[in-house]
Amino acid sequence: MCKPSIPVRLSLTAILLGAVVAVAQMPTSIAKPPKAEQKAAKQEAKPAARHDGPLLPSSFAGWQAASSATPVTNSAQADPANAAALKEYGLTDAVQNDYTRGNQTLKIKALRFGDASGAYGAYSFYRQTGWPKVEIGTGGASDNNRVLFWVGNVVIDAQFSRISAMSASELRELAGAIPIPAGNKSLAPPILANLPQKEMDGESTHYALGAAGYVGPAGAASSIGVLPPSLIGFDRGAETATASYKLQSGPATLTLINYPTPQMAAAQAKAIADYLKAGNSPQQPFTKPLQESNPAALEVRRSGPLVAVVSGDPIPDEAHKLLETVHYEADMSSLPGEPNHEVQNFAKLILGIIVLVVVMFVAAVIVAIFLGGGRAAFRVMRGKPASTMFDDEFTRLDLRE
């Protein structure tokens, strides 16, 4: 019987080893379907869910609580001027505490909501246009000594007596100590995924679940909302997302309104179109953002349960192109730029196995060629044929007789 040569045996061994390594690296979820995974809100580094612990720690980064914090569950106590908006976003409780470090002071207000959608909405409600972005928690912005950020279902409003280069790092430590929820409560509003990303000012997005949140905080210089709240239909379960865009011909604002059904969206889209077509009049006066807009650029478009309205000062062609980029997809459930992790992880696993097998096979071939070629060269240098086929000790069967 003809036995495989040493190089061939080495090649087969290497391939088998590669397959064993690939199988060993496969996660147990392939053999047994996992339970529903806990999805966190969009973050650069998504922390594990933290359920236990107080809403605000007694100390962090050298800051010490001046007294015991007293939680409140009434939105009027948390922020009397904006109680209606906090109620719309689903405020569950709040804590305010003062911290000291040496001769410095830090006032922190923590607002907790039923889910991450409410927290993001409240964060976008309090954040003013033009505030510089800071990398804290899921998202943050600052205004001189005031820093605002959100993580999980909690919004933190911090006011330093004196800001320093380490203030952001200190608040990141605080963000890591805040308890956050798991599962669906950690998902940010899916409507944000429908906002076109090109030329969008990421610090201008705003999410509203009611008229108070749509208008903006009390005492703000201008209203956040573009359309009259009565025209949107919040009482019918509508939610809105707005963002500013820096188009070549001028700034534009895109307003998205999500309705429970496409039929409701179609009826409301017609009402909004009629309102814009009628123009500014004493009977139906325009809001300030609409008065400052280019009338030729005002346009409405519906896609499924979404109604998109563009305003601002771009030329009509650019305004129309911006509207055309809004498309509703029924299976959309993540934020812009956030991949479907389950599908991606499985695809990466299969790709990794394929790459590993190919690499091991190529390595086995190279080793076989190196060893086999070296052995053949060694035999030739000794004056023997390169192959062992002609050796006397080679066993072969002659079946011709």
Tab-separated table of C-alpha atoms in Angstrom:
chain	number	residue	atom	x	y	z
A	1	MET	CA	0.000	0.000	0.000
A	2	CYS	CA	1.261	3.482	-0.864
A	3	LYS	CA	1.744	5.569	2.298
A	4	PRO	CA	1.377	9.406	2.189
A	5	SER	CA	4.661	11.226	2.182
A	6	ILE	CA	5.732	13.315	5.198
A	7	PRO	CA	4.878	16.701	3.564
A	8	VAL	CA	1.350	15.509	2.695
A	9	ARG	CA	0.801	14.238	6.228
A	10	LEU	CA	1.979	17.594	7.594
A	11	SER	CA	-0.432	19.426	5.262
A	12	LEU	CA	-3.395	17.331	6.380
A	13	THR	CA	-2.422	17.785	10.014
A	14	ALA	CA	-2.201	21.556	9.615
A	15	ILE	CA	-5.624	21.737	7.946
A	16	LEU	CA	-7.197	19.600	10.694
A	17	LEU	CA	-5.605	21.792	13.353
A	18	GLY	CA	-7.015	24.894	11.630
A	19	ALA	CA	-10.494	23.400	11.616
A	20	VAL	CA	-10.209	22.465	15.303
A	21	VAL	CA	-9.090	26.005	16.193
A	22	ALA	CA	-11.958	27.505	14.187
A	23	VAL	CA	-14.499	25.289	15.954
A	24	ALA	CA	-12.966	26.072	19.338
A	25	GLN	CA	-13.284	29.794	18.685
A	26	MET	CA	-16.968	29.554	17.769
A	27	PRO	CA	-19.180	31.108	20.477
A	28	THR	CA	-21.589	28.918	22.380
A	29	SER	CA	-24.476	30.905	20.873
A	30	ILE	CA	-24.072	28.920	17.634
A	31	ALA	CA	-24.657	25.636	19.424
A	32	LYS	CA	-27.426	27.044	21.591
A	33	PRO	CA	-29.536	30.100	20.717
A	34	PRO	CA	-28.872	32.925	23.213
A	35	LYS	CA	-31.464	34.760	25.199
A	36	ALA	CA	-32.560	38.192	24.067
A	37	GLU	CA	-29.508	40.408	24.122
A	38	GLN	CA	-29.485	43.624	26.120
A	39	LYS	CA	-29.027	46.534	23.738
A	40	ALA	CA	-27.510	49.755	25.044
A	41	ALA	CA	-28.053	53.263	23.604
A	42	LYS	CA	-25.651	54.589	20.919
A	43	GLN	CA	-22.307	55.199	22.619
A	44	GLU	CA	-18.707	55.202	21.558
A	45	ALA	CA	-18.047	52.697	24.372
A	46	LYS	CA	-21.230	50.963	25.484
A	47	PRO	CA	-21.102	50.153	29.209
A	48	ALA	CA	-22.707	47.120	30.776
A	49	ALA	CA	-26.070	47.637	32.383
A	50	ARG	CA	-25.873	48.891	35.966
A	51	HIS	CA	-29.111	48.518	37.887
A	52	ASP	CA	-28.090	49.077	41.484
A	53	GLY	CA	-26.772	52.048	43.373
A	54	PRO	CA	-27.963	55.600	44.019
A	55	LEU	CA	-28.688	57.972	41.174
A	56	LEU	CA	-25.817	60.209	42.335
A	57	PRO	CA	-22.789	58.877	44.217
A	58	SER	CA	-21.631	60.377	47.497
A	59	SER	CA	-18.214	61.085	45.976
A	60	PHE	CA	-16.366	60.900	42.673
A	61	ALA	CA	-13.071	62.255	41.280
A	62	GLY	CA	-12.301	64.002	44.553
A	63	TRP	CA	-15.714	65.695	44.795
A	64	GLN	CA	-17.584	65.100	48.048
A	65	ALA	CA	-21.332	65.490	48.527
A	66	ALA	CA	-22.051	68.355	50.887
A	67	SER	CA	-25.191	66.669	52.228
A	68	SER	CA	-27.537	63.764	51.633
A	69	ALA	CA	-29.482	64.133	48.404
A	70	THR	CA	-33.275	64.097	48.612
A	71	PRO	CA	-34.942	62.564	45.555
A	72	VAL	CA	-38.155	63.983	44.126
A	73	THR	CA	-40.722	62.319	41.913
A	74	ASN	CA	-42.679	65.402	40.881
A	75	SER	CA	-41.656	67.203	37.685
A	76	ALA	CA	-42.810	70.495	39.190
A	77	GLN	CA	-40.241	70.081	41.961
A	78	ALA	CA	-37.514	69.008	39.571
A	79	ASP	CA	-37.964	72.045	37.276
A	80	PRO	CA	-41.029	74.215	37.900
A	81	ALA	CA	-40.564	76.305	34.739
A	82	ASN	CA	-40.416	73.235	32.459
A	83	ALA	CA	-42.532	70.765	34.409
A	84	ALA	CA	-44.870	70.104	31.467
A	85	ALA	CA	-41.998	69.126	29.162
A	86	LEU	CA	-40.450	66.804	31.757
A	87	LYS	CA	-43.812	65.125	32.226
A	88	GLU	CA	-44.082	64.581	28.458
A	89	TYR	CA	-40.663	62.957	28.395
A	90	GLY	CA	-41.662	60.614	31.221
A	91	LEU	CA	-39.687	61.858	34.230
A	92	THR	CA	-39.738	59.264	37.012
A	93	ASP	CA	-37.525	60.878	39.650
A	94	ALA	CA	-34.766	63.429	40.124
A	95	VAL	CA	-31.952	64.185	42.543
A	96	GLN	CA	-30.082	67.423	43.126
A	97	ASN	CA	-26.950	67.665	45.224
A	98	ASP	CA	-24.051	70.022	45.885
A	99	TYR	CA	-20.460	68.811	45.822
A	100	THR	CA	-17.330	70.465	47.162
A	101	ARG	CA	-13.611	70.021	46.609
A	102	GLY	CA	-11.413	72.484	48.420
A	103	ASN	CA	-12.839	75.929	47.745
A	104	GLN	CA	-14.665	74.810	44.584
A	105	THR	CA	-18.320	73.879	44.287
A	106	LEU	CA	-20.312	71.775	41.844
A	107	LYS	CA	-24.105	71.657	41.577
A	108	ILE	CA	-25.513	68.543	39.908
A	109	LYS	CA	-29.093	67.765	38.957
A	110	ALA	CA	-29.849	64.220	37.809
A	111	LEU	CA	-33.109	63.571	35.960
A	112	ARG	CA	-34.212	59.980	35.408
A	113	PHE	CA	-36.802	58.983	32.816
A	114	GLY	CA	-38.713	55.865	31.926
A	115	ASP	CA	-36.385	55.036	29.035
A	116	ALA	CA	-33.518	56.392	26.963
A	117	SER	CA	-35.909	58.076	24.523
A	118	GLY	CA	-37.187	60.328	27.289
A	119	ALA	CA	-33.645	61.040	28.469
A	120	TYR	CA	-32.453	61.959	24.989
A	121	GLY	CA	-35.522	64.138	24.462
A	122	ALA	CA	-34.895	66.025	27.706
A	123	TYR	CA	-31.212	66.391	26.846
A	124	SER	CA	-32.064	67.857	23.432
A	125	PHE	CA	-34.693	70.055	25.119
A	126	TYR	CA	-32.199	71.685	27.509
A	127	ARG	CA	-29.240	71.803	25.111
A	128	GLN	CA	-29.151	75.070	23.207
A	129	THR	CA	-28.029	75.474	19.607
A	130	GLY	CA	-24.353	76.330	19.332
A	131	TRP	CA	-23.207	74.607	22.512
A	132	PRO	CA	-19.860	72.860	21.872
A	133	LYS	CA	-19.911	69.086	21.939
A	134	VAL	CA	-18.172	67.209	24.764
A	135	GLU	CA	-17.441	63.486	24.888
A	136	ILE	CA	-19.222	62.485	28.081
A	137	GLY	CA	-21.688	59.628	28.485
A	138	THR	CA	-23.808	58.952	25.416
A	139	GLY	CA	-23.670	62.592	24.368
A	140	GLY	CA	-22.867	65.926	25.937
A	141	ALA	CA	-22.552	69.662	25.392
A	142	SER	CA	-21.262	72.581	27.427
A	143	ASP	CA	-21.947	76.264	27.930
A	144	ASN	CA	-19.131	77.921	29.860
A	145	ASN	CA	-19.328	76.451	33.385
A	146	ARG	CA	-22.421	74.372	32.651
A	147	VAL	CA	-22.122	70.830	31.257
A	148	LEU	CA	-25.095	68.772	30.107
A	149	PHE	CA	-24.930	65.081	29.174
A	150	TRP	CA	-27.065	61.956	29.102
A	151	VAL	CA	-26.333	58.275	29.674
A	152	GLY	CA	-28.901	55.475	29.631
A	153	ASN	CA	-32.171	56.958	30.887
A	154	VAL	CA	-30.526	59.712	32.955
A	155	VAL	CA	-29.742	63.357	32.145
A	156	ILE	CA	-27.060	65.150	34.159
A	157	ASP	CA	-26.982	68.940	34.438
A	158	ALA	CA	-23.719	70.042	36.129
A	159	GLN	CA	-22.662	73.585	36.968
A	160	PHE	CA	-19.074	74.193	38.100
A	161	SER	CA	-17.983	77.201	40.112
A	162	ARG	CA	-14.834	77.082	37.992
A	163	ILE	CA	-14.305	74.961	34.916
A	164	SER	CA	-10.920	73.283	34.387
A	165	ALA	CA	-9.154	71.048	31.883
A	166	MET	CA	-10.048	68.017	34.016
A	167	SER	CA	-13.755	68.795	34.400
A	168	ALA	CA	-14.788	66.599	31.467
A	169	SER	CA	-12.708	63.694	32.760
A	170	GLU	CA	-14.284	64.060	36.196
A	171	LEU	CA	-17.781	63.936	34.732
A	172	ARG	CA	-16.847	60.841	32.717
A	173	GLU	CA	-16.072	59.152	36.025
A	174	LEU	CA	-19.486	60.260	37.266
A	175	ALA	CA	-21.136	58.875	34.116
A	176	GLY	CA	-19.531	55.512	34.814
A	177	ALA	CA	-21.162	55.368	38.249
A	178	ILE	CA	-24.722	56.188	37.147
A	179	PRO	CA	-27.086	53.182	37.089
A	180	ILE	CA	-28.442	52.546	33.612
A	181	PRO	CA	-31.222	50.203	32.439
A	182	ALA	CA	-31.055	47.199	30.172
A	183	GLY	CA	-33.187	45.942	27.309
A	184	ASN	CA	-35.627	48.177	25.465
A	185	LYS	CA	-35.324	50.945	28.052
A	186	SER	CA	-31.822	51.683	26.767
A	187	LEU	CA	-32.880	52.283	23.147
A	188	ALA	CA	-32.779	55.839	21.825
A	189	PRO	CA	-35.683	57.127	19.666
A	190	PRO	CA	-35.779	55.161	16.365
A	191	ILE	CA	-37.085	58.232	14.513
A	192	LEU	CA	-33.582	59.715	14.704
A	193	ALA	CA	-32.414	57.034	12.275
A	194	ASN	CA	-34.585	58.633	9.593
A	195	LEU	CA	-32.743	61.963	9.744
A	196	PRO	CA	-30.344	62.273	6.773
A	197	GLN	CA	-26.777	62.475	8.023
A	198	LYS	CA	-25.156	64.369	5.167
A	199	GLU	CA	-24.546	68.061	5.990
A	200	MET	CA	-26.459	67.707	9.282
A	201	ASP	CA	-25.396	69.636	12.367
A	202	GLY	CA	-25.296	66.847	14.948
A	203	GLU	CA	-25.586	69.286	17.843
A	204	SER	CA	-28.890	70.673	16.578
A	205	THR	CA	-31.057	67.542	16.756
A	206	HIS	CA	-34.146	67.783	18.920
A	207	TYR	CA	-36.727	65.175	19.906
A	208	ALA	CA	-40.199	65.933	21.259
A	209	LEU	CA	-43.164	63.908	22.484
A	210	GLY	CA	-45.487	66.816	23.229
A	211	ALA	CA	-46.197	70.473	22.673
A	212	ALA	CA	-44.180	71.727	25.661
A	213	GLY	CA	-41.075	69.813	24.624
A	214	TYR	CA	-41.529	70.834	20.995
A	215	VAL	CA	-41.643	74.568	21.760
A	216	GLY	CA	-38.496	74.530	23.910
A	217	PRO	CA	-37.483	75.559	27.423
A	218	ALA	CA	-39.012	78.548	29.141
A	219	GLY	CA	-37.027	81.718	28.631
A	220	ALA	CA	-35.257	80.457	25.483
A	221	ALA	CA	-34.401	83.027	22.843
A	222	SER	CA	-36.464	81.275	20.164
A	223	SER	CA	-38.770	78.319	19.735
A	224	ILE	CA	-37.258	74.988	18.777
A	225	GLY	CA	-40.310	73.910	16.817
A	226	VAL	CA	-41.028	75.157	13.295
A	227	LEU	CA	-44.725	74.318	12.959
A	228	PRO	CA	-47.525	75.304	15.358
A	229	PRO	CA	-47.829	72.489	17.941
A	230	SER	CA	-51.580	72.294	17.303
A	231	LEU	CA	-50.885	71.358	13.678
A	232	ILE	CA	-48.655	68.396	14.530
A	233	GLY	CA	-51.138	66.271	16.455
A	234	PHE	CA	-49.291	65.262	19.603
A	235	ASP	CA	-52.644	64.225	21.059
A	236	ARG	CA	-52.716	61.480	18.407
A	237	GLY	CA	-49.424	59.936	19.456
A	238	ALA	CA	-47.120	61.925	17.166
A	239	GLU	CA	-43.422	62.422	17.920
A	240	THR	CA	-41.023	64.812	16.199
A	241	ALA	CA	-37.340	65.038	15.409
A	242	THR	CA	-35.739	68.185	13.997
A	243	ALA	CA	-32.227	68.984	12.811
A	244	SER	CA	-30.387	71.825	11.092
A	245	TYR	CA	-28.519	71.370	7.799
A	246	LYS	CA	-25.757	73.473	6.305
A	247	LEU	CA	-26.655	73.420	2.621
A	248	GLN	CA	-24.630	75.282	0.008
A	249	SER	CA	-27.373	77.797	-0.737
A	250	GLY	CA	-28.286	78.453	2.889
A	251	PRO	CA	-29.230	76.868	6.228
A	252	ALA	CA	-32.223	74.555	6.362
A	253	THR	CA	-34.252	72.865	9.085
A	254	LEU	CA	-35.768	69.432	8.581
A	255	THR	CA	-38.729	68.442	10.742
A	256	LEU	CA	-39.780	64.785	10.881
A	257	ILE	CA	-43.125	63.808	12.377
A	258	ASN	CA	-43.851	60.161	13.096
A	259	TYR	CA	-47.494	59.042	13.364
A	260	PRO	CA	-48.894	55.719	14.558
A	261	THR	CA	-50.291	54.876	11.092
A	262	PRO	CA	-49.642	55.944	7.476
A	263	GLN	CA	-53.292	57.001	7.193
A	264	MET	CA	-52.891	59.523	10.012
A	265	ALA	CA	-49.683	60.750	8.413
A	266	ALA	CA	-51.401	61.259	5.046
A	267	ALA	CA	-54.215	63.306	6.586
A	268	GLN	CA	-51.837	65.437	8.642
A	269	ALA	CA	-49.464	65.955	5.709
A	270	LYS	CA	-52.347	67.457	3.718
A	271	ALA	CA	-53.252	69.781	6.605
A	272	ILE	CA	-49.638	70.961	6.929
A	273	ALA	CA	-49.326	71.480	3.166
A	274	ASP	CA	-52.504	73.562	3.128
A	275	TYR	CA	-51.211	75.648	6.044
A	276	LEU	CA	-47.914	76.378	4.290
A	277	LYS	CA	-49.603	77.054	0.962
A	278	ALA	CA	-51.962	79.616	2.524
A	279	GLY	CA	-48.971	81.684	3.634
A	280	ASN	CA	-48.649	83.983	6.611
A	281	SER	CA	-52.006	85.543	7.447
A	282	PRO	CA	-53.827	86.958	10.489
A	283	GLN	CA	-56.137	83.941	10.453
A	284	GLN	CA	-53.252	81.429	10.363
A	285	PRO	CA	-50.072	83.256	11.341
A	286	PHE	CA	-46.718	81.672	10.680
A	287	THR	CA	-44.371	80.848	13.504
A	288	LYS	CA	-41.181	82.900	13.752
A	289	PRO	CA	-39.025	80.173	12.085
A	290	LEU	CA	-41.475	80.047	9.164
A	291	GLN	CA	-41.560	83.823	8.835
A	292	GLU	CA	-37.771	83.801	8.533
A	293	SER	CA	-37.830	81.035	5.913
A	294	ASN	CA	-37.719	81.276	2.136
A	295	PRO	CA	-41.376	80.732	1.079
A	296	ALA	CA	-40.249	78.946	-2.099
A	297	ALA	CA	-38.259	76.436	-0.055
A	298	LEU	CA	-41.152	75.327	2.165
A	299	GLU	CA	-42.148	71.827	1.184
A	300	VAL	CA	-43.881	68.770	2.681
A	301	ARG	CA	-43.360	65.093	1.858
A	302	ARG	CA	-44.789	61.887	3.320
A	303	SER	CA	-43.088	58.486	3.486
A	304	GLY	CA	-45.144	55.829	5.241
A	305	PRO	CA	-46.045	57.134	8.720
A	306	LEU	CA	-43.421	59.891	8.436
A	307	VAL	CA	-44.139	63.471	7.408
A	308	ALA	CA	-41.094	65.585	6.514
A	309	VAL	CA	-41.139	69.387	6.351
A	310	VAL	CA	-38.205	71.490	5.169
A	311	SER	CA	-37.833	75.167	6.068
A	312	GLY	CA	-35.076	77.738	6.293
A	313	ASP	CA	-33.291	79.680	3.594
A	314	PRO	CA	-32.052	77.207	0.946
A	315	ILE	CA	-32.980	77.337	-2.722
A	316	PRO	CA	-35.998	75.177	-3.661
A	317	ASP	CA	-33.879	72.573	-5.502
A	318	GLU	CA	-31.700	71.877	-2.468
A	319	ALA	CA	-34.704	71.842	-0.161
A	320	HIS	CA	-36.377	69.274	-2.427
A	321	LYS	CA	-33.240	67.099	-2.557
A	322	LEU	CA	-33.081	67.115	1.230
A	323	LEU	CA	-36.683	65.930	1.449
A	324	GLU	CA	-36.027	63.203	-1.124
A	325	THR	CA	-33.433	61.634	1.172
A	326	VAL	CA	-36.084	60.851	3.792
A	327	HIS	CA	-37.317	57.280	3.384
A	328	TYR	CA	-39.217	55.258	5.945
A	329	GLU	CA	-38.220	51.619	6.425
A	330	ALA	CA	-40.462	49.444	8.549
A	331	ASP	CA	-37.594	47.387	9.963
A	332	MET	CA	-35.454	50.368	10.964
A	333	SER	CA	-34.739	50.167	14.677
A	334	SER	CA	-31.294	51.661	15.250
A	335	LEU	CA	-29.623	55.015	15.241
A	336	PRO	CA	-27.733	56.350	12.237
A	337	GLY	CA	-24.420	54.601	11.884
A	338	GLU	CA	-25.352	51.913	14.422
A	339	PRO	CA	-25.173	48.447	12.792
A	340	ASN	CA	-27.329	45.411	13.463
A	341	HIS	CA	-24.935	43.783	15.934
A	342	GLU	CA	-26.473	40.286	15.878
A	343	VAL	CA	-26.191	39.980	12.103
A	344	GLN	CA	-22.795	41.631	12.007
A	345	ASN	CA	-21.381	39.412	14.744
A	346	PHE	CA	-22.556	36.257	12.980
A	347	ALA	CA	-21.196	37.498	9.641
A	348	LYS	CA	-17.855	38.348	11.265
A	349	LEU	CA	-17.751	34.887	12.812
A	350	ILE	CA	-18.283	33.120	9.472
A	351	LEU	CA	-15.788	35.421	7.756
A	352	GLY	CA	-13.258	34.780	10.514
A	353	ILE	CA	-13.635	31.012	10.125
A	354	ILE	CA	-13.201	31.232	6.353
A	355	VAL	CA	-10.135	33.446	6.675
A	356	LEU	CA	-8.641	31.145	9.309
A	357	VAL	CA	-9.137	28.020	7.175
A	358	VAL	CA	-7.677	29.742	4.102
A	359	VAL	CA	-4.673	30.984	6.060
A	360	MET	CA	-4.053	27.558	7.589
A	361	PHE	CA	-4.391	25.879	4.184
A	362	VAL	CA	-1.942	28.301	2.572
A	363	ALA	CA	0.424	27.825	5.487
A	364	ALA	CA	0.157	24.045	5.133
A	365	VAL	CA	0.908	24.242	1.405
A	366	ILE	CA	3.903	26.497	2.023
A	367	VAL	CA	5.218	24.175	4.737
A	368	ALA	CA	4.668	21.145	2.497
A	369	ILE	CA	6.508	22.787	-0.402
A	370	PHE	CA	9.326	23.886	1.874
A	371	LEU	CA	9.761	20.490	3.528
A	372	GLY	CA	9.146	18.449	0.402
A	373	GLY	CA	11.372	20.672	-1.735
A	374	GLY	CA	14.083	20.665	0.889
A	375	ARG	CA	13.969	16.890	1.152
A	376	ALA	CA	14.090	16.522	-2.631
A	377	ALA	CA	17.037	18.926	-2.859
A	378	PHE	CA	18.816	17.000	-0.102
A	379	ARG	CA	18.344	13.717	-2.014
A	380	VAL	CA	19.627	15.234	-5.233
A	381	MET	CA	22.707	16.557	-3.430
A	382	ARG	CA	23.386	12.982	-2.261
A	383	GLY	CA	23.121	11.698	-5.816
A	384	LYS	CA	19.723	10.104	-5.440
A	385	PRO	CA	16.553	10.796	-7.453
A	386	ALA	CA	14.393	13.587	-6.069
A	387	SER	CA	11.451	11.201	-5.617
A	388	THR	CA	11.391	8.057	-3.503
A	389	MET	CA	9.390	6.242	-6.204
A	390	PHE	CA	12.558	4.612	-7.474
A	391	ASP	CA	13.948	3.603	-4.081
A	392	ASP	CA	14.237	-0.076	-3.442
A	393	GLU	CA	12.547	0.244	-0.074
A	394	PHE	CA	9.431	1.758	-1.686
A	395	THR	CA	6.614	-0.783	-1.446
A	396	ARG	CA	4.316	-1.085	-4.441
A	397	LEU	CA	1.864	-3.626	-5.765
A	398	ASP	CA	2.035	-5.048	-9.266
A	399	LEU	CA	-1.465	-6.181	-10.148
A	400	ARG	CA	-0.876	-6.778	-13.841
A	401	GLU	CA	-0.291	-10.520	-13.305
